[in-house]
Structure formats: structure tokens, C-alpha cells
PDB file of C-alpha atoms in Angstrom:
ATOM      1  CA  UNK R   1     142.998  76.515 112.218  1.00 45.00           C
ATOM      2  CA  UNK R   2     142.678  78.252 108.694  1.00 45.00           C
ATOM      3  CA  UNK R   3     141.339  81.449 107.644  1.00 43.00           C
ATOM      4  CA  UNK R   4     139.029  79.475 105.220  1.00 45.00           C
ATOM      5  CA  UNK R   5     137.288  77.446 108.282  1.00 49.00           C
ATOM      6  CA  UNK R   6     136.441  80.542 109.963  1.00 50.00           C
ATOM      7  CA  UNK R   7     134.882  82.284 106.758  1.00 59.00           C
ATOM      8  CA  UNK R   8     136.703  85.428 107.482  1.00 60.00           C
ATOM      9  CA  UNK R   9     137.384  88.495 105.324  1.00 69.00           C
ATOM     10  CA  UNK R  10     140.898  89.528 104.201  1.00 71.00           C
ATOM     11  CA  UNK R  11     140.996  92.282 106.796  1.00 71.00           C
ATOM     12  CA  UNK R  12     140.397  89.577 109.296  1.00 67.00           C
ATOM     13  CA  UNK R  13     143.487  87.367 108.313  1.00 68.00           C
ATOM     14  CA  UNK R  14     145.375  90.435 108.448  1.00 73.00           C
ATOM     15  CA  UNK R  15     144.786  90.982 111.821  1.00 71.00           C
ATOM     16  CA  UNK R  16     145.438  87.215 112.916  1.00 71.00           C
ATOM     17  CA  UNK R  17     148.879  87.659 111.208  1.00 73.00           C
ATOM     18  CA  UNK R  18     149.542  90.728 113.233  1.00 72.00           C
ATOM     19  CA  UNK R  19     148.557  89.025 116.329  1.00 68.00           C
ATOM     20  CA  UNK R  20     150.939  86.067 115.611  1.00 70.00           C
ATOM     21  CA  UNK R  21     153.836  88.545 114.979  1.00 74.00           C
ATOM     22  CA  UNK R  22     153.110  90.156 118.384  1.00 68.00           C
ATOM     23  CA  UNK R  23     153.104  86.679 120.305  1.00 64.00           C
ATOM     24  CA  UNK R  24     156.468  85.695 118.425  1.00 69.00           C
ATOM     25  CA  UNK R  25     157.900  89.325 119.814  1.00 67.00           C
ATOM     26  CA  UNK R  26     156.603  88.481 123.160  1.00 64.00           C
ATOM     27  CA  UNK R  27     158.479  84.910 123.129  1.00 68.00           C
ATOM     28  CA  UNK R  28     161.540  86.733 122.157  1.00 66.00           C
ATOM     29  CA  UNK R  29     161.244  89.073 125.180  1.00 66.00           C
ATOM     30  CA  UNK R  30     160.987  86.062 127.523  1.00 71.00           C
ATOM     31  CA  UNK R  31     164.131  84.793 126.327  1.00 72.00           C
ATOM     32  CA  UNK R  32     165.882  88.041 126.604  1.00 65.00           C
ATOM     33  CA  UNK R  33     164.860  88.094 130.063  1.00 74.00           C
ATOM     34  CA  UNK R  34     166.000  84.612 130.651  1.00 77.00           C
ATOM     35  CA  UNK R  35     169.269  85.501 129.255  1.00 75.00           C
ATOM     36  CA  UNK R  36     169.990  88.324 131.611  1.00 76.00           C
ATOM     37  CA  UNK R  37     168.983  86.466 134.546  1.00 77.00           C
ATOM     38  CA  UNK R  38     171.586  83.959 133.492  1.00 74.00           C
ATOM     39  CA  UNK R  39     174.134  86.801 133.136  1.00 77.00           C
ATOM     40  CA  UNK R  40     173.213  88.167 136.671  1.00 77.00           C
ATOM     41  CA  UNK R  41     173.755  84.675 138.127  1.00 76.00           C
ATOM     42  CA  UNK R  42     177.438  84.693 136.487  1.00 70.00           C
ATOM     43  CA  UNK R  43     178.322  88.000 137.657  1.00 71.00           C
ATOM     44  CA  UNK R  44     177.369  86.833 141.290  1.00 72.00           C
ATOM     45  CA  UNK R  45     179.546  84.119 140.886  1.00 67.00           C
ATOM     46  CA  UNK R  46     182.485  86.621 140.070  1.00 63.00           C
ATOM     47  CA  UNK R  47     181.377  88.919 142.742  1.00 58.00           C
ATOM     48  CA  UNK R  48     180.264  91.999 140.701  1.00 49.00           C
ATOM     49  CA  UNK R  49     177.699  94.696 142.022  1.00 48.00           C
ATOM     50  CA  UNK R  50     174.725  93.563 140.563  1.00 44.00           C
ATOM     51  CA  UNK R  51     172.611  96.214 142.236  1.00 49.00           C
ATOM     52  CA  UNK R  52     173.604  98.704 139.722  1.00 51.00           C
ATOM     53  CA  UNK R  53     172.919  96.369 136.990  1.00 48.00           C
ATOM     54  CA  UNK R  54     169.597  95.157 138.281  1.00 51.00           C
ATOM     55  CA  UNK R  55     168.698  98.850 138.318  1.00 53.00           C
ATOM     56  CA  UNK R  56     169.630  99.167 134.784  1.00 51.00           C
ATOM     57  CA  UNK R  57     167.865  95.993 133.713  1.00 51.00           C
ATOM     58  CA  UNK R  58     164.848  96.970 135.512  1.00 53.00           C
ATOM     59  CA  UNK R  59     164.971 100.574 133.454  1.00 54.00           C
ATOM     60  CA  UNK R  60     165.297  98.733 130.264  1.00 53.00           C
ATOM     61  CA  UNK R  61     162.798  96.362 131.181  1.00 52.00           C
ATOM     62  CA  UNK R  62     160.534  99.328 131.854  1.00 50.00           C
ATOM     63  CA  UNK R  63     161.419 100.732 128.295  1.00 50.00           C
ATOM     64  CA  UNK R  64     160.845  97.705 126.655  1.00 48.00           C
ATOM     65  CA  UNK R  65     157.621  96.922 128.377  1.00 47.00           C
ATOM     66  CA  UNK R  66     156.604 100.519 127.421  1.00 48.00           C
ATOM     67  CA  UNK R  67     157.056  99.448 123.618  1.00 48.00           C
ATOM     68  CA  UNK R  68     155.928  95.924 123.979  1.00 45.00           C
ATOM     69  CA  UNK R  69     152.168  95.218 124.174  1.00 46.00           C
ATOM     70  CA  UNK R  70     150.788  93.796 127.332  1.00 42.00           C
ATOM     71  CA  UNK R  71     149.405  90.677 125.283  1.00 43.00           C
ATOM     72  CA  UNK R  72     148.355  89.472 121.826  1.00 44.00           C
ATOM     73  CA  UNK R  73     145.002  90.276 120.687  1.00 48.00           C
ATOM     74  CA  UNK R  74     142.675  87.348 121.220  1.00 48.00           C
ATOM     75  CA  UNK R  75     140.897  85.359 118.632  1.00 44.00           C
ATOM     76  CA  UNK R  76     137.820  86.751 120.149  1.00 47.00           C
ATOM     77  CA  UNK R  77     138.801  90.218 119.665  1.00 51.00           C
ATOM     78  CA  UNK R  78     139.998  89.386 115.922  1.00 45.00           C
ATOM     79  CA  UNK R  79     136.790  87.719 115.132  1.00 45.00           C
ATOM     80  CA  UNK R  80     134.682  90.585 116.615  1.00 51.00           C
ATOM     81  CA  UNK R  81     136.802  92.735 114.345  1.00 53.00           C
ATOM     82  CA  UNK R  82     136.100  90.899 111.387  1.00 49.00           C
ATOM     83  CA  UNK R  83     132.581  90.844 112.088  1.00 48.00           C
ATOM     84  CA  UNK R  84     132.893  94.757 112.357  1.00 53.00           C
ATOM     85  CA  UNK R  85     134.746  94.706 109.124  1.00 48.00           C
ATOM     86  CA  UNK R  86     131.662  92.878 107.511  1.00 48.00           C
ATOM     87  CA  UNK R  87     129.309  95.079 108.788  1.00 50.00           C
ATOM     88  CA  UNK R  88     131.235  98.090 107.674  1.00 53.00           C
ATOM     89  CA  UNK R  89     131.236  96.555 104.033  1.00 53.00           C
ATOM     90  CA  UNK R  90     127.645  95.716 104.069  1.00 49.00           C
ATOM     91  CA  UNK R  91     126.709  99.247 105.481  1.00 50.00           C
ATOM     92  CA  UNK R  92     127.199 100.984 102.252  1.00 48.00           C
ATOM     93  CA  UNK R  93     125.109  98.523 100.450  1.00 51.00           C
ATOM     94  CA  UNK R  94     122.623  99.024 102.986  1.00 47.00           C
ATOM     95  CA  UNK R  95     122.754 102.781 102.266  1.00 49.00           C
ATOM     96  CA  UNK R  96     122.407 102.156  98.769  1.00 44.00           C
ATOM     97  CA  UNK R  97     119.471 100.081  99.366  1.00 45.00           C
ATOM     98  CA  UNK R  98     117.879 103.209 101.517  1.00 50.00           C
ATOM     99  CA  UNK R  99     119.106 105.633  98.951  1.00 51.00           C
ATOM    100  CA  UNK R 100     116.911 103.575  96.224  1.00 52.00           C
ATOM    101  CA  UNK R 101     114.330 103.142  98.551  1.00 49.00           C
ATOM    102  CA  UNK R 102     114.225 106.863  99.094  1.00 51.00           C
ATOM    103  CA  UNK R 103     114.135 107.792  95.318  1.00 56.00           C
ATOM    104  CA  UNK R 104     110.522 108.582  94.218  1.00 54.00           C
ATOM    105  CA  UNK R 105     109.588 105.943  91.415  1.00 58.00           C
ATOM    106  CA  UNK R 106     108.236 107.386  88.243  1.00 58.00           C
ATOM    107  CA  UNK R 107     105.661 105.833  85.853  1.00 60.00           C
ATOM    108  CA  UNK R 108     106.227 105.981  82.152  1.00 60.00           C
ATOM    109  CA  UNK R 109     103.413 106.707  80.274  1.00 53.00           C
ATOM    110  CA  UNK R 110     101.654 103.585  78.486  1.00 58.00           C
ATOM    111  CA  UNK R 111     102.982 103.846  74.951  1.00 53.00           C
ATOM    112  CA  UNK R 112      99.878 101.861  74.034  1.00 57.00           C
ATOM    113  CA  UNK R 113      97.186 104.378  75.643  1.00 55.00           C
ATOM    114  CA  UNK R 114      95.007 106.036  73.175  1.00 58.00           C
ATOM    115  CA  UNK R 115      96.776 108.856  71.449  1.00 58.00           C
ATOM    116  CA  UNK R 116      95.165 112.152  70.257  1.00 59.00           C
ATOM    117  CA  UNK R 117      93.814 111.694  66.803  1.00 58.00           C
ATOM    118  CA  UNK R 118      96.233 112.951  64.038  1.00 61.00           C
ATOM    119  CA  UNK R 119      95.313 115.265  61.417  1.00 53.00           C
ATOM    120  CA  UNK R 120      94.892 112.198  58.912  1.00 53.00           C
ATOM    121  CA  UNK R 121      92.704 110.610  61.124  1.00 56.00           C
ATOM    122  CA  UNK R 122      90.620 113.409  62.175  1.00 60.00           C
ATOM    123  CA  UNK R 123      89.956 114.481  58.330  1.00 67.00           C
ATOM    124  CA  UNK R 124      86.401 113.191  57.461  1.00 67.00           C
ATOM    125  CA  UNK R 125      86.129 111.004  54.736  1.00 71.00           C
ATOM    126  CA  UNK R 126      85.415 112.229  51.434  1.00 73.00           C
ATOM    127  CA  UNK R 127      81.890 112.276  50.232  1.00 77.00           C
ATOM    128  CA  UNK R 128      81.041 109.528  47.866  1.00 79.00           C
ATOM    129  CA  UNK R 129      80.313 111.025  44.415  1.00 79.00           C
ATOM    130  CA  UNK R 130      77.362 109.579  42.889  1.00 76.00           C
ATOM    131  CA  UNK R 131      77.587 107.775  39.592  1.00 81.00           C
ATOM    132  CA  UNK R 132      77.946 109.549  36.366  1.00 84.00           C
ATOM    133  CA  UNK R 133      74.771 109.855  34.440  1.00 87.00           C
ATOM    134  CA  UNK R 134      74.631 107.132  31.883  1.00 93.00           C
ATOM    135  CA  UNK R 135      74.553 108.200  27.977  1.00 95.00           C
ATOM    136  CA  UNK R 136      71.387 106.415  26.175  1.00 96.00           C
ATOM    137  CA  UNK R 137      72.063 105.989  22.351  1.00 95.00           C
ATOM    138  CA  UNK R 138      68.962 105.696  20.168  1.00 94.00           C
ATOM    139  CA  UNK R 139      68.344 105.053  16.516  1.00 91.00           C
ATOM    140  CA  UNK R 140      69.528 107.661  14.129  1.00 93.00           C
ATOM    141  CA  UNK R 141      72.336 108.990  16.118  1.00 96.00           C
ATOM    142  CA  UNK R 142      70.113 110.475  18.810  1.00 97.00           C
ATOM    143  CA  UNK R 143      71.847 110.440  22.243  1.00 97.00           C
ATOM    144  CA  UNK R 144      70.173 111.633  25.735  1.00 97.00           C
ATOM    145  CA  UNK R 145      71.208 111.827  29.531  1.00 97.00           C
ATOM    146  CA  UNK R 146      68.697 111.656  32.122  1.00 97.00           C
ATOM    147  CA  UNK R 147      70.150 114.436  34.510  1.00 96.00           C
ATOM    148  CA  UNK R 148      67.018 114.244  37.030  1.00 96.00           C
ATOM    149  CA  UNK R 149      64.517 111.417  36.889  1.00 95.00           C
ATOM    150  CA  UNK R 150      61.023 112.779  37.576  1.00 96.00           C
ATOM    151  CA  UNK R 151      58.551 111.525  39.903  1.00 96.00           C
ATOM    152  CA  UNK R 152      55.493 112.233  37.991  1.00 96.00           C
ATOM    153  CA  UNK R 153      53.398 110.459  35.085  1.00 97.00           C
ATOM    154  CA  UNK R 154      55.327 109.453  31.910  1.00 97.00           C
ATOM    155  CA  UNK R 155      55.339 111.176  28.655  1.00 97.00           C
ATOM    156  CA  UNK R 156      53.964 108.804  26.001  1.00 96.00           C
ATOM    157  CA  UNK R 157      53.032 108.851  22.507  1.00 95.00           C
ATOM    158  CA  UNK R 158      49.631 110.821  21.722  1.00 95.00           C
ATOM    159  CA  UNK R 159      49.686 112.745  25.090  1.00 96.00           C
ATOM    160  CA  UNK R 160      50.136 116.569  25.073  1.00 97.00           C
ATOM    161  CA  UNK R 161      53.364 117.384  27.043  1.00 98.00           C
ATOM    162  CA  UNK R 162      54.486 120.794  28.621  1.00 98.00           C
ATOM    163  CA  UNK R 163      58.250 121.322  28.008  1.00 98.00           C
ATOM    164  CA  UNK R 164      60.774 124.172  29.150  1.00 98.00           C
ATOM    165  CA  UNK R 165      63.824 123.999  27.099  1.00 98.00           C
ATOM    166  CA  UNK R 166      67.060 125.774  25.867  1.00 98.00           C
ATOM    167  CA  UNK R 167      68.795 125.158  22.678  1.00 97.00           C
ATOM    168  CA  UNK R 168      72.458 125.532  21.826  1.00 97.00           C
ATOM    169  CA  UNK R 169      74.728 124.673  19.029  1.00 97.00           C
ATOM    170  CA  UNK R 170      77.995 122.464  19.626  1.00 96.00           C
ATOM    171  CA  UNK R 171      79.990 125.573  19.752  1.00 96.00           C
ATOM    172  CA  UNK R 172      77.725 126.755  22.929  1.00 96.00           C
ATOM    173  CA  UNK R 173      75.967 129.464  21.072  1.00 96.00           C
ATOM    174  CA  UNK R 174      72.391 129.681  22.282  1.00 97.00           C
ATOM    175  CA  UNK R 175      69.766 129.833  19.418  1.00 96.00           C
ATOM    176  CA  UNK R 176      66.447 129.302  21.254  1.00 96.00           C
ATOM    177  CA  UNK R 177      64.997 128.807  24.747  1.00 97.00           C
ATOM    178  CA  UNK R 178      61.455 129.026  26.180  1.00 97.00           C
ATOM    179  CA  UNK R 179      58.274 126.795  26.977  1.00 97.00           C
ATOM    180  CA  UNK R 180      56.412 124.845  24.443  1.00 97.00           C
ATOM    181  CA  UNK R 181      53.388 122.252  24.343  1.00 97.00           C
ATOM    182  CA  UNK R 182      52.838 119.691  21.557  1.00 97.00           C
ATOM    183  CA  UNK R 183      51.416 116.265  21.125  1.00 97.00           C
ATOM    184  CA  UNK R 184      54.082 113.713  21.198  1.00 97.00           C
ATOM    185  CA  UNK R 185      54.701 111.395  18.028  1.00 95.00           C
ATOM    186  CA  UNK R 186      52.232 113.767  16.156  1.00 94.00           C
ATOM    187  CA  UNK R 187      55.371 115.482  14.234  1.00 94.00           C
ATOM    188  CA  UNK R 188      54.318 118.928  15.521  1.00 96.00           C
ATOM    189  CA  UNK R 189      58.281 119.385  16.298  1.00 96.00           C
ATOM    190  CA  UNK R 190      61.601 117.998  15.081  1.00 96.00           C
ATOM    191  CA  UNK R 191      61.849 114.237  14.796  1.00 96.00           C
ATOM    192  CA  UNK R 192      64.525 114.281  17.582  1.00 97.00           C
ATOM    193  CA  UNK R 193      62.091 115.939  20.009  1.00 97.00           C
ATOM    194  CA  UNK R 194      59.590 113.283  19.427  1.00 96.00           C
ATOM    195  CA  UNK R 195      62.091 110.613  20.156  1.00 96.00           C
ATOM    196  CA  UNK R 196      63.876 112.376  23.215  1.00 97.00           C
ATOM    197  CA  UNK R 197      60.947 113.383  25.303  1.00 97.00           C
ATOM    198  CA  UNK R 198      59.086 110.201  25.263  1.00 96.00           C
ATOM    199  CA  UNK R 199      59.744 108.238  28.373  1.00 96.00           C
ATOM    200  CA  UNK R 200      60.310 111.286  30.551  1.00 97.00           C
ATOM    201  CA  UNK R 201      58.425 111.654  33.731  1.00 97.00           C
ATOM    202  CA  UNK R 202      57.005 114.879  35.072  1.00 97.00           C
ATOM    203  CA  UNK R 203      59.726 116.890  37.076  1.00 97.00           C
ATOM    204  CA  UNK R 204      62.442 114.899  34.981  1.00 97.00           C
ATOM    205  CA  UNK R 205      65.356 116.809  33.272  1.00 98.00           C
ATOM    206  CA  UNK R 206      67.182 115.587  30.341  1.00 97.00           C
ATOM    207  CA  UNK R 207      69.768 116.620  27.829  1.00 98.00           C
ATOM    208  CA  UNK R 208      69.444 115.561  24.059  1.00 98.00           C
ATOM    209  CA  UNK R 209      72.050 115.578  21.142  1.00 98.00           C
ATOM    210  CA  UNK R 210      70.072 115.492  18.121  1.00 98.00           C
ATOM    211  CA  UNK R 211      72.129 114.917  14.827  1.00 98.00           C
ATOM    212  CA  UNK R 212      71.218 116.964  11.575  1.00 97.00           C
ATOM    213  CA  UNK R 213      69.258 114.312  10.225  1.00 97.00           C
ATOM    214  CA  UNK R 214      66.811 114.161  13.223  1.00 97.00           C
ATOM    215  CA  UNK R 215      66.863 118.143  13.212  1.00 97.00           C
ATOM    216  CA  UNK R 216      66.863 120.712  10.369  1.00 96.00           C
ATOM    217  CA  UNK R 217      69.391 118.592   8.215  1.00 95.00           C
ATOM    218  CA  UNK R 218      71.411 120.267   4.992  1.00 95.00           C
ATOM    219  CA  UNK R 219      68.977 123.300   4.810  1.00 94.00           C
ATOM    220  CA  UNK R 220      69.453 124.364   8.423  1.00 94.00           C
ATOM    221  CA  UNK R 221      67.105 127.188   9.797  1.00 94.00           C
ATOM    222  CA  UNK R 222      68.658 130.396   9.011  1.00 93.00           C
ATOM    223  CA  UNK R 223      69.918 132.579  10.366  1.00 93.00           C
ATOM    224  CA  UNK R 224      70.292 130.869  13.661  1.00 94.00           C
ATOM    225  CA  UNK R 225      70.921 127.151  12.874  1.00 96.00           C
ATOM    226  CA  UNK R 226      73.188 126.689  10.034  1.00 96.00           C
ATOM    227  CA  UNK R 227      72.903 123.472   7.712  1.00 96.00           C
ATOM    228  CA  UNK R 228      73.926 120.240   8.823  1.00 96.00           C
ATOM    229  CA  UNK R 229      74.054 121.460  12.471  1.00 97.00           C
ATOM    230  CA  UNK R 230      73.937 119.051  15.440  1.00 97.00           C
ATOM    231  CA  UNK R 231      71.696 120.725  17.896  1.00 98.00           C
ATOM    232  CA  UNK R 232      72.106 120.358  22.042  1.00 98.00           C
ATOM    233  CA  UNK R 233      68.664 120.782  23.942  1.00 98.00           C
ATOM    234  CA  UNK R 234      68.282 120.964  27.843  1.00 98.00           C
ATOM    235  CA  UNK R 235      64.705 119.910  28.439  1.00 98.00           C
ATOM    236  CA  UNK R 236      62.316 119.624  31.700  1.00 98.00           C
ATOM    237  CA  UNK R 237      58.928 118.144  31.455  1.00 98.00           C
ATOM    238  CA  UNK R 238      56.571 120.241  33.386  1.00 97.00           C
ATOM    239  CA  UNK R 239      53.655 118.359  32.820  1.00 96.00           C
ATOM    240  CA  UNK R 240      51.722 115.821  31.023  1.00 95.00           C
TER     241      UNK R 240
END
């Protein structure tokens, strides 16, 4: 029977080989015994004293029997040994399995979990700046910008208006400031004022840029306003 048919391990095959070797030794031992018996028979024929030889033979036989195994290992024992070897091989794996089972399992944190907000995310959005006031250009080179649109009644030609003001030159030098009442469009003030204040609503604020031809012209208003001076005014309509 081949080792492949028994489906045994290499250790099992080695044990079968040892058993065969022992069986061969036992067979040789039987042949030696038979040869010695034949020699005793011949001695008897020649009248030799066989008792001494038998004693010696018995002693030799005992020594050889002590060295010789009683019987070769049975196939059943070999198979059992092979099963034990296979079990021994499987044992380390089971130990490893138990060791792995004993190890505590660690759960990795979910990389997709919500992370704390970064500095960039936590930074509030910048406030949206209101659009810059629009510059309006009128005839004669007059320009004005509504810094604040009022909510009251509008200033129209022929109505008396109350205006708070501050006047400077283009170099930033202030030449006048105060409050004034006049009839709009009645030429009671410079032409630039009649044109620039018209259309304002009570509570509104406006800046005026008045060229020389709509202000004091070539002569100016000495000593505070030089000739051909462009005038800048900040005006607020108080009432109509």
C-alpha cells in the first residue's frame, strides 16, 4: 500500500520505513537461529558436547533478543502516530487562532466623520460692501454725489430750503461753514447751489463740486476764495 493511498504525512512515511527495516532485521534473526540449529545438529553427529554450546547460544540469543525489538510497530500504531503528528501540526495553528481571537479589536476612526471646523471654515464671511456712491454730472461741469438719500419732501424750484453746509477749496482748506435759508432757483446764492440742491429730499446729504463758472468765476471772493477756484461743498437738507 503506498503512502499516497493512505494520505499520510512525511513523518508517517518515515515511521513505515523504520517498521520495514525492523521487520527485515527480525527475518535475518530467524535465519541465524535456523543456521545455529543446523550447526548443533552437525555437532551431534560428530559427538561434540552440545550443552556448553547450547548455553553459549542461549546467552547469545538472550543478548540479541535484548537488542532486537519484540515485534515491528503495527500499521495501526503508525497510522495513530501519523494522526498525532498531524494533530501536532494543526495545534500551532489553533494556538495562533486562539491568540488572534484573544487580541482586542481596535476600530479605526472614520476618516469621513465630521472634522472640527478649520480656521478658514470658522472665519466669518467678509461683509459685503455697499456699492460706491454714483457721481452725477450736470450741465456746466457741476458734479454731485448723494452720500445719503433723505426720506422727506424734495427740494423744488421756488421753495425755501434750509441747508447746513461746509465749503472747502480743492487743497482741503475750509473757507466757510454754517446754515443758510434761501429760495431755490431765485438766484439768492451762486448758480451751482441752485442746481446742486434741487432734487434733494429732507434728511439727505450730498457733496457738490462746483466749477468756477458756476461759482465766483475769474474774480473769486477775496480774501478767502481765489480767482478761478473750484469749490467743494458738503450739504445737508434740513427742511423745505
